[in-house]
Amino acid sequence: MATALRRPETLAPKLSWGVSKWRRDPYSSRFAVEALWPLLNTVVGKGDAANSNANRPVYFVEHSAGGPLALRALVESVTDPTLLPSGMYGAGCGLVAPAVLDPEEDPDAYNNDDDDDSNSIPLPVRIAAFKTILSLPDAFSMKLARRMVDNRNMTQALLNQTVSRVLSSQRVEALVEKYTAPLREFSSDWDTGLLNVYRADFLREDTELLNGRKLLSEAQRVMRNTGREDAAFCVISGAEDGVVPLRSSQRIAGLLGCKCVEIAQTGHLPMDETPDECAQSLLDFIQP
């Protein structure tokens, strides 16, 4: 939910609790985490709902690059319980295909085993080139962002993240529609949003926010202090994920001291490719 608020020009002004008035970079991870608290209090913390919140656990579930946001939200909710509606407490994180590891610490975290190492560009070089593009003035970087999407076969891009052999053509069409709809809904400013989100994450991320192994260690430490660390985390991965490989998810699970649920014949989008299995895995974690 917090990640959706990274479109402030179109979404934030419609919110009654005034996110658009915050003096924060609305594209940053810091903003995304902070925006979650008033949203939760608005949705479940008022009126009759507040009376039924006694001792209710809150689990933060995110996919891919949202993984760090879920971990940060858990750490902050446990450190400062007043962020959550009265009677609720941060109980854990469900991480689906989590892009949590820092490639500078774990350079093999996002390399696909199927890649030909002799022809692939080293990840540090790719990151440096990407940062260079992000640093360009808008007159150049906006054009590059538009060109990247306009010249891209979105159907093929989606298939590259899935195990397409198990998806029907109708299912593929539905998924392409799902992921390209925002480009049409925000046709005049999606490139601005895309660039600023990446700039916030790669160029001017808040230094107080932990990343990579430090973030995983902090989340585990905070939950250990509550005595609930044994049931605080769950990692779910597609067995054939080519974006965040299974071994990366297994490494994250090992660092958190939890299990990694492997879903067969599934790529980077378990919630779309095998939604029943993904949902059941999360339910088994939340309601053991």
XYZ file of C-alpha atoms in Angstrom:
288
model
C 0.000 0.000 0.000
C 2.770 2.431 0.874
C 4.506 1.929 -2.442
C 1.339 2.986 -4.266
C 1.704 6.411 -2.684
C 4.716 7.149 -4.854
C 2.400 8.958 -7.283
C 1.772 12.084 -5.214
C 0.658 14.418 -7.997
C -2.314 12.208 -8.784
C -3.019 10.213 -5.631
C -1.881 12.151 -2.597
C -4.122 15.219 -3.085
C -7.150 12.912 -2.918
C -6.212 11.585 0.527
C -8.027 13.300 3.373
C -5.107 12.974 5.776
C -2.901 15.213 3.678
C 0.086 13.145 2.579
C 0.678 15.753 -0.098
C 1.584 18.273 2.628
C 4.480 16.230 4.016
C 7.925 17.761 3.635
C 9.464 14.546 2.359
C 10.609 13.295 -1.001
C 7.372 11.479 -1.974
C 9.323 9.046 -4.143
C 11.685 7.852 -1.416
C 11.512 4.668 0.616
C 11.449 6.837 3.743
C 8.212 8.436 2.566
C 6.710 5.069 1.644
C 7.277 3.684 5.141
C 6.081 6.820 6.917
C 2.958 7.012 4.755
C 1.955 3.532 5.868
C 1.181 4.568 9.447
C -1.530 7.185 8.812
C -2.953 4.892 6.158
C -3.294 2.016 8.632
C -4.739 4.295 11.278
C -7.227 5.713 8.787
C -8.342 2.336 7.455
C -8.469 0.211 10.615
C -7.841 2.511 13.549
C -11.054 4.512 13.810
C -14.581 3.982 15.025
C -15.868 0.513 15.761
C -12.823 -1.085 14.142
C -10.572 0.348 16.861
C -12.541 -1.477 19.539
C -11.774 -4.856 17.973
C -8.030 -4.320 17.546
C -6.991 -5.683 20.935
C -3.851 -7.787 20.626
C -4.116 -8.059 16.842
C -0.923 -8.951 14.960
C 0.128 -7.017 11.875
C 2.143 -8.752 9.158
C 3.899 -6.764 6.453
C 3.875 -8.559 3.101
C 5.762 -7.284 0.079
C 7.101 -8.518 -3.245
C 10.544 -8.060 -4.804
C 11.868 -4.518 -4.234
C 9.109 -3.970 -1.683
C 10.864 -6.422 0.636
C 13.073 -3.782 2.275
C 9.993 -1.613 2.889
C 8.247 -4.462 4.723
C 11.318 -5.139 6.862
C 11.757 -1.456 7.671
C 8.087 -1.144 8.572
C 8.339 -4.151 10.890
C 11.428 -2.766 12.625
C 9.801 0.630 13.154
C 6.466 -0.776 14.323
C 8.168 -2.930 16.934
C 10.543 -0.163 18.030
C 7.679 2.340 18.305
C 4.352 0.501 18.843
C 2.444 3.798 18.852
C 2.810 3.943 15.061
C 0.141 1.236 14.749
C -3.511 1.573 15.741
C -4.153 0.933 19.408
C -4.094 -2.758 20.320
C -2.135 -3.841 17.238
C 1.499 -4.923 17.120
C 4.106 -5.719 14.480
C 4.282 -9.498 14.267
C 6.297 -10.363 11.183
C 7.119 -10.150 7.490
C 6.145 -12.231 4.487
C 8.700 -11.705 1.731
C 7.806 -12.875 -1.781
C 10.748 -13.100 -4.220
C 12.506 -10.499 -2.062
C 15.083 -8.175 -3.630
C 16.623 -7.375 -0.263
C 20.296 -8.238 -0.626
C 22.659 -5.432 -1.588
C 24.446 -6.369 -4.843
C 27.616 -4.720 -3.551
C 27.623 -7.104 -0.572
C 26.295 -10.112 -2.473
C 27.367 -9.655 -6.111
C 25.912 -13.002 -7.164
C 22.502 -12.342 -5.606
C 20.788 -11.363 -8.843
C 22.801 -13.293 -11.415
C 20.841 -15.893 -13.303
C 22.538 -19.290 -13.440
C 21.444 -19.543 -17.065
C 23.358 -16.417 -18.060
C 26.476 -16.862 -20.163
C 29.147 -15.304 -17.935
C 31.442 -14.748 -20.910
C 28.918 -12.413 -22.539
C 27.177 -10.823 -19.554
C 28.109 -7.378 -18.295
C 29.244 -7.447 -14.631
C 26.560 -6.206 -12.260
C 28.683 -3.352 -10.792
C 29.201 -2.023 -14.330
C 25.470 -2.177 -15.049
C 24.663 -0.367 -11.793
C 27.230 2.353 -12.524
C 25.794 2.862 -16.024
C 22.261 3.027 -14.619
C 23.295 5.639 -12.060
C 24.870 7.684 -14.832
C 21.578 7.700 -16.739
C 19.683 8.711 -13.595
C 22.119 11.583 -13.020
C 21.443 13.109 -16.427
C 19.274 16.241 -16.664
C 15.582 15.545 -17.168
C 15.735 16.629 -20.797
C 17.832 13.545 -21.527
C 16.814 11.071 -18.829
C 13.059 11.448 -19.479
C 13.563 10.612 -23.141
C 15.588 7.554 -22.214
C 12.896 6.389 -19.805
C 10.202 6.768 -22.444
C 12.314 5.036 -25.057
C 12.987 2.080 -22.753
C 9.268 1.397 -22.474
C 8.148 2.427 -25.961
C 10.708 0.110 -27.568
C 9.949 -2.771 -25.262
C 7.735 -5.742 -25.998
C 5.773 -5.733 -22.749
C 4.379 -9.215 -23.326
C 7.859 -10.634 -23.755
C 9.115 -8.649 -20.771
C 6.410 -10.233 -18.631
C 7.105 -13.702 -19.984
C 10.779 -13.262 -19.128
C 9.791 -12.983 -15.465
C 7.440 -15.961 -15.454
C 7.389 -19.637 -16.303
C 5.370 -18.990 -19.418
C 4.899 -22.628 -20.348
C 2.348 -23.041 -17.560
C 0.375 -19.855 -18.330
C -2.546 -19.751 -20.732
C -2.614 -17.071 -23.419
C -5.621 -15.500 -21.664
C -3.691 -15.364 -18.414
C -0.713 -13.717 -20.117
C -2.982 -11.082 -21.669
C -4.553 -10.357 -18.277
C -1.149 -9.943 -16.626
C 0.141 -7.668 -19.380
C -2.970 -5.520 -18.943
C -2.444 -5.429 -15.171
C 1.141 -4.233 -15.365
C 0.754 -1.785 -18.250
C -2.467 -0.117 -17.089
C -0.625 2.453 -14.928
C 1.285 3.643 -18.000
C -2.030 4.599 -19.570
C -3.640 5.890 -16.364
C -0.743 8.266 -15.753
C 0.254 8.785 -19.363
C 1.548 12.312 -18.808
C 3.778 11.768 -15.778
C 4.691 8.106 -15.349
C 8.192 8.775 -16.672
C 8.699 11.433 -13.995
C 7.554 9.015 -11.317
C 9.695 6.172 -12.647
C 12.856 8.241 -12.735
C 12.311 9.839 -9.348
C 11.649 6.517 -7.636
C 14.900 5.146 -9.018
C 16.746 8.347 -8.204
C 15.508 8.200 -4.624
C 16.625 4.597 -4.251
C 19.940 4.789 -6.120
C 21.152 8.373 -5.787
C 19.709 10.088 -2.734
C 18.336 7.388 -0.455
C 18.082 8.417 3.210
C 21.258 7.329 4.918
C 19.503 6.305 8.133
C 17.634 3.511 6.359
C 19.408 0.185 6.546
C 19.833 -2.030 3.513
C 20.975 -5.514 2.663
C 22.409 -7.671 5.401
C 22.297 -4.803 7.904
C 18.547 -4.511 7.438
C 18.048 -8.274 7.767
C 20.186 -8.329 10.908
C 18.297 -5.407 12.434
C 14.915 -7.019 11.733
C 16.034 -10.285 13.295
C 17.488 -8.486 16.339
C 14.310 -6.480 16.937
C 12.113 -9.571 16.745
C 14.489 -11.553 18.956
C 13.938 -8.942 21.652
C 10.200 -9.604 21.482
C 10.671 -13.349 21.925
C 8.737 -14.006 18.710
C 11.607 -14.381 16.243
C 10.846 -18.047 15.523
C 7.552 -17.129 13.841
C 8.383 -13.663 12.540
C 9.531 -14.281 8.976
C 8.609 -16.231 5.874
C 10.307 -16.162 2.467
C 8.532 -17.391 -0.662
C 10.315 -17.983 -3.951
C 9.513 -19.338 -7.362
C 11.726 -22.303 -8.115
C 12.527 -20.828 -11.537
C 12.801 -17.150 -10.618
C 15.215 -15.517 -13.040
C 15.121 -12.063 -11.419
C 15.729 -12.916 -7.757
C 17.095 -16.453 -8.032
C 16.002 -19.126 -5.585
C 19.459 -19.213 -4.016
C 19.122 -15.511 -3.147
C 15.801 -16.107 -1.377
C 17.313 -19.105 0.407
C 20.208 -16.929 1.559
C 17.793 -14.330 2.912
C 15.828 -17.037 4.725
C 19.058 -18.325 6.230
C 20.016 -14.859 7.460
C 16.551 -14.412 9.005
C 16.504 -17.900 10.480
C 13.283 -18.893 8.737
C 12.178 -21.294 6.050
C 12.098 -20.552 2.344
C 8.955 -21.867 0.665
C 9.801 -22.972 -2.865
C 6.928 -23.020 -5.366
C 7.529 -25.277 -8.334
C 7.110 -24.147 -11.949
C 7.015 -20.511 -10.852
C 9.141 -17.500 -11.760
C 9.383 -14.013 -10.252
C 5.627 -13.428 -9.887
C 4.262 -16.152 -7.584
C 1.202 -14.058 -6.695
C 0.271 -13.987 -10.395
C 1.606 -17.298 -11.698
C 0.554 -19.570 -8.840
C -1.689 -17.356 -6.698
C -3.345 -20.161 -4.745
C -0.036 -21.688 -3.678
C 1.412 -18.270 -2.823
C -1.641 -17.237 -0.808
C -1.748 -20.555 1.042
C 1.928 -20.259 1.941
C 1.281 -16.813 3.427
C -1.783 -18.064 5.310
C 0.169 -20.990 6.714
C 2.709 -18.473 7.982
C 0.229 -15.981 9.412
C -2.223 -18.555 10.781
C -0.121 -21.635 11.638
